[in-house]
PDB file of C-alpha atoms and ligand atoms in Angstrom:
ATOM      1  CA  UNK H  68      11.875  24.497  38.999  1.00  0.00           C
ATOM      2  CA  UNK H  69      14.289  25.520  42.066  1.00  0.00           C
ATOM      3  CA  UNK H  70      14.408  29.273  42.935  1.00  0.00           C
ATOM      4  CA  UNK H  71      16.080  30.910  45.079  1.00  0.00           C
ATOM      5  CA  UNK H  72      15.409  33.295  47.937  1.00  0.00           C
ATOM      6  CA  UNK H  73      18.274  34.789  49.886  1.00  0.00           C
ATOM      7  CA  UNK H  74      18.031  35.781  53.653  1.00  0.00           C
ATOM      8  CA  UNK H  75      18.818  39.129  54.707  1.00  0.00           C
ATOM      9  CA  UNK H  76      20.103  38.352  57.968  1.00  0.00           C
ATOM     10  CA  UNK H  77      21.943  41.891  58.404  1.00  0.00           C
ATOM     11  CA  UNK H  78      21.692  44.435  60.945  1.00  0.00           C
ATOM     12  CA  UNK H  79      20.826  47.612  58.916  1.00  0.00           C
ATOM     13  CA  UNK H  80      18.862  49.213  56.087  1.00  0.00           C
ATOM     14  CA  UNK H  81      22.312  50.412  55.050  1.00  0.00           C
ATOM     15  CA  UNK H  82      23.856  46.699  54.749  1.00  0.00           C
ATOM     16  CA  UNK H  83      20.310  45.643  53.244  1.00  0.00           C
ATOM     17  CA  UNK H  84      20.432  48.050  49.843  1.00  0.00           C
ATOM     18  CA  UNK H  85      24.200  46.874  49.673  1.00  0.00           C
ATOM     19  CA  UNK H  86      23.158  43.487  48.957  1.00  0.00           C
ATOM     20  CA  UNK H  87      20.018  43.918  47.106  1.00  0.00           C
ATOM     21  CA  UNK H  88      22.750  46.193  44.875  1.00  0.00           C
ATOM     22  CA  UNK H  89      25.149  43.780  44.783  1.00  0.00           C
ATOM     23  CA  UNK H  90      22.622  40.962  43.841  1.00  0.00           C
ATOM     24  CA  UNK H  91      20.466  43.210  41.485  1.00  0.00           C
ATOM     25  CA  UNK H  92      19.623  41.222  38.274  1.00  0.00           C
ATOM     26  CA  UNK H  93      20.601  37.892  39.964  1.00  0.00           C
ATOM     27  CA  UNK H  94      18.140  37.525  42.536  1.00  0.00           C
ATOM     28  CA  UNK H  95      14.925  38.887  42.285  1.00  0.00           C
ATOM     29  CA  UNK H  96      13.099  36.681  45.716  1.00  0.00           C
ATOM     30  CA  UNK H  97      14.505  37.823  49.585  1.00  0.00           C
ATOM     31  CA  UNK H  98      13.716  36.915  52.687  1.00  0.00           C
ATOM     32  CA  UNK H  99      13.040  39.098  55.487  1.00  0.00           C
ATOM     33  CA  UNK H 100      12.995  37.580  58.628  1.00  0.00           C
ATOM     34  CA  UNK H 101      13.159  38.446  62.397  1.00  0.00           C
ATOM     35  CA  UNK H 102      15.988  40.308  62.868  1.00  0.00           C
ATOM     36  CA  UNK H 103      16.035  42.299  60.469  1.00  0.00           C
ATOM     37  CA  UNK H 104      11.641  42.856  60.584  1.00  0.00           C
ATOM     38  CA  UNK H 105      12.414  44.136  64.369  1.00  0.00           C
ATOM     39  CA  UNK H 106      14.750  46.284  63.809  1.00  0.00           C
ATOM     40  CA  UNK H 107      13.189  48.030  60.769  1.00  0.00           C
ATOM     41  CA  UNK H 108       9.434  46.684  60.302  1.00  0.00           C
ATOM     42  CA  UNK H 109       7.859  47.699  56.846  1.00  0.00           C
ATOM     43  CA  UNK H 110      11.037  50.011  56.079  1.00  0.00           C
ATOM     44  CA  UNK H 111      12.628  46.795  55.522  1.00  0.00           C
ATOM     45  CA  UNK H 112       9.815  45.293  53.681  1.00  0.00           C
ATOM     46  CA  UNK H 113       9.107  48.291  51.247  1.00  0.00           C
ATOM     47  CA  UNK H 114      13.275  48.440  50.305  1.00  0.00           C
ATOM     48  CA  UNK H 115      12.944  44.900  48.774  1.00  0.00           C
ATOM     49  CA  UNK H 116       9.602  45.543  47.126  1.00  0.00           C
ATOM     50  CA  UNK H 117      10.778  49.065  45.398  1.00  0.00           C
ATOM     51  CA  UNK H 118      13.679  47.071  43.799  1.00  0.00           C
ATOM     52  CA  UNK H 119      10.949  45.146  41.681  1.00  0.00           C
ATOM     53  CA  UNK H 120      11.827  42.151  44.126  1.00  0.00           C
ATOM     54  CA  UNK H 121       9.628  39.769  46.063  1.00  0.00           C
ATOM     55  CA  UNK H 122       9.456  39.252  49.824  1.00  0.00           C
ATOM     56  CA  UNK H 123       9.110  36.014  51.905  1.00  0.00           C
ATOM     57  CA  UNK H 124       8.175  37.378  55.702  1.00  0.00           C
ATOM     58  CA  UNK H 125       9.979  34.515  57.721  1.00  0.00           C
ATOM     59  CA  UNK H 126       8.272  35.557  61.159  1.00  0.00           C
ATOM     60  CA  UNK H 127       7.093  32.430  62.061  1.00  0.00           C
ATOM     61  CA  UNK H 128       4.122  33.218  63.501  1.00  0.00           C
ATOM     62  CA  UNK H 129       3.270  30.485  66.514  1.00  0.00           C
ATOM     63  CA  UNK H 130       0.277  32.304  69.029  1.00  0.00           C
ATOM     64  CA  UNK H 131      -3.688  31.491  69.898  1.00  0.00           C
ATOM     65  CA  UNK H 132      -5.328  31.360  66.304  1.00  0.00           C
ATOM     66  CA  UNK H 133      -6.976  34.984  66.759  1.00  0.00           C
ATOM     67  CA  UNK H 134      -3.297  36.419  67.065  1.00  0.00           C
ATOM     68  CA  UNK H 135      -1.859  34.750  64.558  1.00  0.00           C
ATOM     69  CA  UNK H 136      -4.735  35.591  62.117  1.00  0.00           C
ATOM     70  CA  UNK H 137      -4.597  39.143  63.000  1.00  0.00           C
ATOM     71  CA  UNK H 138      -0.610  39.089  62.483  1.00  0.00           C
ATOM     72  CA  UNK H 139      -0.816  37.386  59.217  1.00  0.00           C
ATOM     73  CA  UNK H 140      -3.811  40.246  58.207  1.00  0.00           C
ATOM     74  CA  UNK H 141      -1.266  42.922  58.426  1.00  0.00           C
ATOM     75  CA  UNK H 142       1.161  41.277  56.697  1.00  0.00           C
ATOM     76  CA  UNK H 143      -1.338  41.072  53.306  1.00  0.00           C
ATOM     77  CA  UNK H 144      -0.910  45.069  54.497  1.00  0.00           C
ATOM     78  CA  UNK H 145       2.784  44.859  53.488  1.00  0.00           C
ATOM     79  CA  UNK H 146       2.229  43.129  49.937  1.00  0.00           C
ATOM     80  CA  UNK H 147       4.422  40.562  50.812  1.00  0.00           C
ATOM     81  CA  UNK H 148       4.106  37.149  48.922  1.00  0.00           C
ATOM     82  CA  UNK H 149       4.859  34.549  51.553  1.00  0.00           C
ATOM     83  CA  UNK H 150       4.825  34.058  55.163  1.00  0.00           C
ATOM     84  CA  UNK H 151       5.928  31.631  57.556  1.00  0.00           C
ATOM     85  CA  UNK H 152       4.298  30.289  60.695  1.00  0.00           C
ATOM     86  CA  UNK H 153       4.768  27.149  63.024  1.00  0.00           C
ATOM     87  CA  UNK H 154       2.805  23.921  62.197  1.00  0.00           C
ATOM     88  CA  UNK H 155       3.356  23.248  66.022  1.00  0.00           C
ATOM     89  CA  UNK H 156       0.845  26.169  66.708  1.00  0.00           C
ATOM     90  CA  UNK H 157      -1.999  23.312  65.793  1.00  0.00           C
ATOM     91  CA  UNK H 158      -5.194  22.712  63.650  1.00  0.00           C
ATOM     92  CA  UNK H 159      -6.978  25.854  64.708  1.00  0.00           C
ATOM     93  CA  UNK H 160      -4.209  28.707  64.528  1.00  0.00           C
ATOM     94  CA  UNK H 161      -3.526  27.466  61.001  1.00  0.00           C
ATOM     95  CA  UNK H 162      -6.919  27.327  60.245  1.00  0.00           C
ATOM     96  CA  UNK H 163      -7.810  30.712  61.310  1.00  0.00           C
ATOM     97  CA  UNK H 164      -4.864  31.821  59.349  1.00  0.00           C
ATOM     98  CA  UNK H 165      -5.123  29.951  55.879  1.00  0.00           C
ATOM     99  CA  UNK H 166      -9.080  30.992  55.667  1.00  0.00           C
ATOM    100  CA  UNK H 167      -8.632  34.618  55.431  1.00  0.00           C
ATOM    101  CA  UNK H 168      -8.780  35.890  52.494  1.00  0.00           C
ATOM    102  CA  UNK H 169      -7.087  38.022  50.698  1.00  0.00           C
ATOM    103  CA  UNK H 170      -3.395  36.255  52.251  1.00  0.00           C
ATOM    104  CA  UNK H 171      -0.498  36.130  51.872  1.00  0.00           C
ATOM    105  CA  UNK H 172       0.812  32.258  50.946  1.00  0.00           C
ATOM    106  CA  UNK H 173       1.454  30.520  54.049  1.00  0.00           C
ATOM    107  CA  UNK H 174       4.272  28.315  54.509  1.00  0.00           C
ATOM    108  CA  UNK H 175       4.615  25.750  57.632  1.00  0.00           C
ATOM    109  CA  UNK H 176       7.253  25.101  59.356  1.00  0.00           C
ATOM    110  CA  UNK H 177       7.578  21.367  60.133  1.00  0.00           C
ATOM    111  CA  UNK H 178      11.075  21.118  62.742  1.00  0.00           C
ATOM    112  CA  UNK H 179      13.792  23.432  62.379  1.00  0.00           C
ATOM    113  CA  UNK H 180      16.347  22.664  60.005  1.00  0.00           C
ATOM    114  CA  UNK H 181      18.927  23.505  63.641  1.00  0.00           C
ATOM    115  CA  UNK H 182      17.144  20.572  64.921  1.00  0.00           C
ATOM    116  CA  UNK H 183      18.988  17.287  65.390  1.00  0.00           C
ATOM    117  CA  UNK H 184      17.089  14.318  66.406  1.00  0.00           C
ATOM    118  CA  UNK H 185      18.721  14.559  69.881  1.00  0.00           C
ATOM    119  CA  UNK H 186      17.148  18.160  70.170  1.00  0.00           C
ATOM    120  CA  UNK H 187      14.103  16.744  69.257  1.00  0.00           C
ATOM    121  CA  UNK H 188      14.014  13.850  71.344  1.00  0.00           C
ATOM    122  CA  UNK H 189      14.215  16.266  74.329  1.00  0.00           C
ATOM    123  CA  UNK H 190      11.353  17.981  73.544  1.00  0.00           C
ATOM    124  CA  UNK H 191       8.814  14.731  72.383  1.00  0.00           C
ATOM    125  CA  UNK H 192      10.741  11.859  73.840  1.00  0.00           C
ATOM    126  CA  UNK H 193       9.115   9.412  71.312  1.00  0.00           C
ATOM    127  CA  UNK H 194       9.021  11.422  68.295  1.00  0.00           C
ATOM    128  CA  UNK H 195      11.666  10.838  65.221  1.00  0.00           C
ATOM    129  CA  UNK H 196      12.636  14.046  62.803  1.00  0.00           C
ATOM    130  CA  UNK H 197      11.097  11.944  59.464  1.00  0.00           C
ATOM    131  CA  UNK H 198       7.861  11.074  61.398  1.00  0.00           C
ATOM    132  CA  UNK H 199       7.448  14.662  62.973  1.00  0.00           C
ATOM    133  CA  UNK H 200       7.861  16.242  59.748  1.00  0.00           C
ATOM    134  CA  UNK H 201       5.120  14.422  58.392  1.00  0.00           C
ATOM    135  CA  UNK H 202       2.430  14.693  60.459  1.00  0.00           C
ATOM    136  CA  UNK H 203       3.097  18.390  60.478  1.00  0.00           C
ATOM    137  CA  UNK H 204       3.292  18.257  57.189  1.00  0.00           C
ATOM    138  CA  UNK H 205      -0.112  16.800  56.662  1.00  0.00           C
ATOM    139  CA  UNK H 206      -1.669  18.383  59.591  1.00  0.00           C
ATOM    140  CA  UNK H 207      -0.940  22.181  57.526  1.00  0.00           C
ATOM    141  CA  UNK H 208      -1.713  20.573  54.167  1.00  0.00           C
ATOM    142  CA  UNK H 209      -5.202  20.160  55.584  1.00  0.00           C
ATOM    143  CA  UNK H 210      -5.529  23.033  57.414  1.00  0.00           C
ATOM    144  CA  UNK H 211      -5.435  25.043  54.159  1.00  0.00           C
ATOM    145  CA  UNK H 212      -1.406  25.382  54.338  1.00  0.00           C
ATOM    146  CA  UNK H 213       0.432  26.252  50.730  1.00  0.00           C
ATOM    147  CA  UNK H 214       4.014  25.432  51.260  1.00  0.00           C
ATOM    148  CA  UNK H 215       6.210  23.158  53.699  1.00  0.00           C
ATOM    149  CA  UNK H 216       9.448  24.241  55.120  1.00  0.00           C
ATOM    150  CA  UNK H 217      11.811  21.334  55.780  1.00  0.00           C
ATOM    151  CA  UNK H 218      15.327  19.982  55.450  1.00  0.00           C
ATOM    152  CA  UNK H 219      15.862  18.852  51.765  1.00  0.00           C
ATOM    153  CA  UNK H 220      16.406  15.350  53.526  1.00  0.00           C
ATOM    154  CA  UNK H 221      12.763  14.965  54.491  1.00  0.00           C
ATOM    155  CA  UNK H 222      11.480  15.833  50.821  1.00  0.00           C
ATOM    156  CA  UNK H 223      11.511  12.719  48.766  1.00  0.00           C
ATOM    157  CA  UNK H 224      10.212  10.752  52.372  1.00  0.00           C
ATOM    158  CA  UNK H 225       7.624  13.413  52.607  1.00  0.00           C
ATOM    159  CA  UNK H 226       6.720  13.292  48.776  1.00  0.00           C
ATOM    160  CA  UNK H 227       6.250   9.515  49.171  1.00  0.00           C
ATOM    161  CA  UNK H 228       3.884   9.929  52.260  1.00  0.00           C
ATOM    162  CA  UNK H 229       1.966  12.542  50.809  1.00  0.00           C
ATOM    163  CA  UNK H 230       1.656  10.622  47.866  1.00  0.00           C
ATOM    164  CA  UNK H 231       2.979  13.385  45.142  1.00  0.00           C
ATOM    165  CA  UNK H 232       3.817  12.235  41.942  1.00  0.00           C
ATOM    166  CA  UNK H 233       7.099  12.813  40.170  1.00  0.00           C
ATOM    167  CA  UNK H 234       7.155  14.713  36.691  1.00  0.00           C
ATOM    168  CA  UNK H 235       8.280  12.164  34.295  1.00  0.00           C
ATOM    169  CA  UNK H 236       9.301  14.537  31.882  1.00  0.00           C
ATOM    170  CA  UNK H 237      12.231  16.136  33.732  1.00  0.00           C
ATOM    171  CA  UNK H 238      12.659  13.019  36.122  1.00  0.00           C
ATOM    172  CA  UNK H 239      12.532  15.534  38.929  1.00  0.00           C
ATOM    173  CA  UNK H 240       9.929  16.158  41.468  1.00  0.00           C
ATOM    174  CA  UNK H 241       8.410  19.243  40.074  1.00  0.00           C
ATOM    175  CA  UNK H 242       5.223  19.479  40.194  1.00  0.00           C
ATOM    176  CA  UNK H 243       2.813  22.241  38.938  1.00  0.00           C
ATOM    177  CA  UNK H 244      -0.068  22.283  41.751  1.00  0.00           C
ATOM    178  CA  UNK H 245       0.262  21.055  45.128  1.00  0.00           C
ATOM    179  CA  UNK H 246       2.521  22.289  48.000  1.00  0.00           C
ATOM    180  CA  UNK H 247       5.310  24.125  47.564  1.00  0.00           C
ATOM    181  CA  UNK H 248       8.426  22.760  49.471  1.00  0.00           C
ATOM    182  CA  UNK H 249      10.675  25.362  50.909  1.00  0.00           C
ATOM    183  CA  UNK H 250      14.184  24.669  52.309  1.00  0.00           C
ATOM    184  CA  UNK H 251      16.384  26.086  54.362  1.00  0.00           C
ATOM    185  CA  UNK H 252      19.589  24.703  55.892  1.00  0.00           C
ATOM    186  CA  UNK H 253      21.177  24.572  52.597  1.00  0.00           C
ATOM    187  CA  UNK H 254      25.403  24.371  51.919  1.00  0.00           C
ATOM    188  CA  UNK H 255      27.435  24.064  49.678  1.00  0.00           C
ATOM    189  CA  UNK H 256      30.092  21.604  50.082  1.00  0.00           C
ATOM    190  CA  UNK H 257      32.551  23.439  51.071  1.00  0.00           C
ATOM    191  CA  UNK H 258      31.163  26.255  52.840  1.00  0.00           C
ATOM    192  CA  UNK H 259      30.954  25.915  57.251  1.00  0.00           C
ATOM    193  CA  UNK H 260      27.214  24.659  58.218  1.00  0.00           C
ATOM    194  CA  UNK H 261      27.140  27.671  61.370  1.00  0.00           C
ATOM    195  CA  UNK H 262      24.450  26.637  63.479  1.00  0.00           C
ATOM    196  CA  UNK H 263      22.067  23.755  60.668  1.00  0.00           C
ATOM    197  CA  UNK H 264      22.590  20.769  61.217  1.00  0.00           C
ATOM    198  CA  UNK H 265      19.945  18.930  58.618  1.00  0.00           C
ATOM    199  CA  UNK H 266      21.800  20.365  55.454  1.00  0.00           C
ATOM    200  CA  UNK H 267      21.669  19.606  51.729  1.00  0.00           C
ATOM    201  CA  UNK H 268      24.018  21.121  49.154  1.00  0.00           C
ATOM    202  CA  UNK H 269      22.284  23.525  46.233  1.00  0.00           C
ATOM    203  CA  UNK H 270      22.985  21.083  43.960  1.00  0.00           C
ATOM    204  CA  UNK H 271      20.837  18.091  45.610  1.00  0.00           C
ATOM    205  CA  UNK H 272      18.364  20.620  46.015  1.00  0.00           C
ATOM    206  CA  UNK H 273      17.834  21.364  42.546  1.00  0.00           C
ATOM    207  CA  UNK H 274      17.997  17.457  41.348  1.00  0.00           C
ATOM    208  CA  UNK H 275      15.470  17.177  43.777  1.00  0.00           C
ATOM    209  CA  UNK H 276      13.589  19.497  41.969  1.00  0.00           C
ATOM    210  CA  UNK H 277      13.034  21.525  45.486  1.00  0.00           C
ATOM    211  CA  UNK H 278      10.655  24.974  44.758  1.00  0.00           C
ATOM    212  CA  UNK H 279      12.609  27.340  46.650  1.00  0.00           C
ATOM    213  CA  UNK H 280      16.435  27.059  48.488  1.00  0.00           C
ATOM    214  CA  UNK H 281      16.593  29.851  51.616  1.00  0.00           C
ATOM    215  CA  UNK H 282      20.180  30.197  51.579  1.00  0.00           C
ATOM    216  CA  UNK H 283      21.717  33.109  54.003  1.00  0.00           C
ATOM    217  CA  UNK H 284      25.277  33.049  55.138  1.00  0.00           C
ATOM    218  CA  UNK H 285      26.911  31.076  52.249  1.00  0.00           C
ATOM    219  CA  UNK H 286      26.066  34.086  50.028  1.00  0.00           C
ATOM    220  CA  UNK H 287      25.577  37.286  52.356  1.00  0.00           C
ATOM    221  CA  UNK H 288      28.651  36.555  54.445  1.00  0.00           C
ATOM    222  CA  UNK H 289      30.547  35.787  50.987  1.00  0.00           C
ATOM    223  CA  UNK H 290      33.498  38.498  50.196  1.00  0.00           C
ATOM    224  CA  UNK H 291      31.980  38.509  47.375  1.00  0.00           C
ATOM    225  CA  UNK H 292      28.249  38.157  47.749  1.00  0.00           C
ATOM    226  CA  UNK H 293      27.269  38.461  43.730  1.00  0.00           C
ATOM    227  CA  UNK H 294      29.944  35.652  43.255  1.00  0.00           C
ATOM    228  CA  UNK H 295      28.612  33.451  45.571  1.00  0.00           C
ATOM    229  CA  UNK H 296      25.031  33.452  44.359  1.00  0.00           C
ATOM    230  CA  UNK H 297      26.158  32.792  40.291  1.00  0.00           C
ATOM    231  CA  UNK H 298      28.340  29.973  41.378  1.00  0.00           C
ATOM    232  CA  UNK H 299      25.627  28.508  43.270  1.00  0.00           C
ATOM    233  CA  UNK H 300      23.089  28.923  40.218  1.00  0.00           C
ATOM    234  CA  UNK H 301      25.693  27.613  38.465  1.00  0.00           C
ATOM    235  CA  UNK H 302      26.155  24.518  40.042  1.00  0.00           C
ATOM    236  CA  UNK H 303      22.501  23.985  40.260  1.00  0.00           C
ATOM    237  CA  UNK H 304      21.878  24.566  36.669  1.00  0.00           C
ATOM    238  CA  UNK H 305      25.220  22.003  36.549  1.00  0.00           C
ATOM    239  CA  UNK H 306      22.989  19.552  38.508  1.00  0.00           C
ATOM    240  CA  UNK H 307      20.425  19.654  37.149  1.00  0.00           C
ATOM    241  CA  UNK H 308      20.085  21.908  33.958  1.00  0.00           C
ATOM    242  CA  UNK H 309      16.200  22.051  33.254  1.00  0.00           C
ATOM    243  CA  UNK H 310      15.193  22.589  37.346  1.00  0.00           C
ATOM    244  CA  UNK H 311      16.832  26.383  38.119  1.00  0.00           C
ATOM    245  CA  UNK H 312      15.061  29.402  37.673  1.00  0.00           C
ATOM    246  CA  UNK H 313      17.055  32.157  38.795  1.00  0.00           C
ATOM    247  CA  UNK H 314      14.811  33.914  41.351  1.00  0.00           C
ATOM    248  CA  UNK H 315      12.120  35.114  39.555  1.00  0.00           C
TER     249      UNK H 315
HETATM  250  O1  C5P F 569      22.448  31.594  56.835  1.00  0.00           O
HETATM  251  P1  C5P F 569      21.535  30.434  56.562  1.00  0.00           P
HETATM  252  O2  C5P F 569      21.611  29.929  55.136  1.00  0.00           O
HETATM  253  O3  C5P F 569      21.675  29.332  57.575  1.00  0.00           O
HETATM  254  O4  C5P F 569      20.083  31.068  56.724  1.00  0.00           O
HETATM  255  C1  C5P F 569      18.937  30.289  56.691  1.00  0.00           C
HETATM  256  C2  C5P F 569      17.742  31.170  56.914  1.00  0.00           C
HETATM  257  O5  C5P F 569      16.593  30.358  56.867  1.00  0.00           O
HETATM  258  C3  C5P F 569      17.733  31.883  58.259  1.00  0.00           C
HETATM  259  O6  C5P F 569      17.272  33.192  58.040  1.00  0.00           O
HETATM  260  C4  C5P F 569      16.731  31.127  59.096  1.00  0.00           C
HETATM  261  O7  C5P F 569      15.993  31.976  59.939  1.00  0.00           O
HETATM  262  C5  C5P F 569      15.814  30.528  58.045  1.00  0.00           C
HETATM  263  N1  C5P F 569      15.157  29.277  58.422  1.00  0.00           N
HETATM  264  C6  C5P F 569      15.847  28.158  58.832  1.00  0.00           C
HETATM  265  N2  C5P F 569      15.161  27.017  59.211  1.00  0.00           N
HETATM  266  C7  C5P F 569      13.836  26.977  59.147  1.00  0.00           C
HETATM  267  C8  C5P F 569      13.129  28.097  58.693  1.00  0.00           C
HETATM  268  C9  C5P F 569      13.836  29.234  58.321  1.00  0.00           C
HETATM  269  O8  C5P F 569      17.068  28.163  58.871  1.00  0.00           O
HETATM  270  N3  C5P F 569      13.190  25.865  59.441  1.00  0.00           N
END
């Protein structure tokens, strides 16, 4: 089942309650990430939350494990119901992080979806996007990680490695234990890619059977934001009509 989460990338707690307005009813999952976390901290946070809407902290925690533990305490403080952090931070940040309890749900982030190959290769000269992805992948999967952030290009090569099964009912991926796969970078086809570079379009997400799409731009910088989102969920549902679920 695909949800949705939508980015609010703005400025100000003014533009923030004009979206969650606009999008009231339509999308119920947001994601707050750094921009808009530094300029307004739990204000931020506690807007979302009072709308009956759930929060996805996109921080991306990446420190010595004691920091990042401490970080990802305080956001269990916020009653938010996901949080992201860097599987490139290693074995013992995540594991300091994934054995507190209570938590948040943690989900890794493998290589950034702005990330060609080429950008890669600069920083690990003999690593490849697919291969990188993985072992991050499995290095947070047994570190106690709950979800993987990726391109939607690396999930049915990171399904296969992980060995996850398929639903045969739906013919999708969906399954109804195991990681969650969350991912950004996502466009539709007609829409300008900004600054991602290892895109999908909604519609393979869903026929993927994908958990959660982090979409930003295509619907907040929309004229018309509410627009945006229901043709998207429309298109998905078009795709693939038993694998959306609006937001909720
Ligand atoms: O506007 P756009 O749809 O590109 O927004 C994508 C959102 O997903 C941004 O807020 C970005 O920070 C986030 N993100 C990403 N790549 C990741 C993790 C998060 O683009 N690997």
């Amino acid at each position: 089942m695909t949800q949705m989460i939508v980015a609010l990338d703005v400025d100000t707690i003014r533009e923030e309650e004009e979206l969650l307005e606009r999008l009231k009813g339509t999308i119920t999952f947001y994601k707050i990430g750094l921009q808009l976390f530094t300029a307004h901290g739990k204000r931020a946070v506690d807007l979302v939350h009072r709308a009956g809407n759930r929060v996805f902290l996109d921080l991306k925690f990446c420190d010595i494990p004691q920091t990042v533990a401490n970080a990802v305490r305080e956001t269990q403080k916020l009653g938010v119901e996901a949080v992201s952090l860097h599987l490139s931070g290693g074995a013992d940040m995540l594991r300091a992080a994934a054995e507190l309890r209570p938590r948040p749900k943690l989900w890794g982030v493998t290589v950034l979806t702005s990330m060609t190959a080429a950008d890669l290769h600069a920083l690990h000269p003999r690593a490849g996007v697919r291969s990188a992805v993985r072992n991050l992948a499995r290095l947070g999967l047994s570190r106690g990680i709950d979800g993987i952030i990726c391109s939607g290009n690396e999930v049915e090569p990171l399904r296969k490695a992980l060995n996850l099964e398929k639903s045969s009912k739906q013919g999708i991926a969906s399954l109804s234990h195991g990681p969650r796969f969350i991912t950004p970078g996502i466009r539709p086809a007609d829409n300008a890619v900004h600054d991602q570079k290892r895109v999908i379009t909604p519609e393979k997400a869903a026929e993927l059977g994908i958990d959660y799409i982090v979409i930003g731009r295509p619907i907040t910088a929309a004229p018309d934001p509410l627009k945006a989102a229901q043709k998207i969920l429309g298109d998905m549902k078009a795709a693939a009509p038993r694998a959306i679920e609006k937001s909720c």
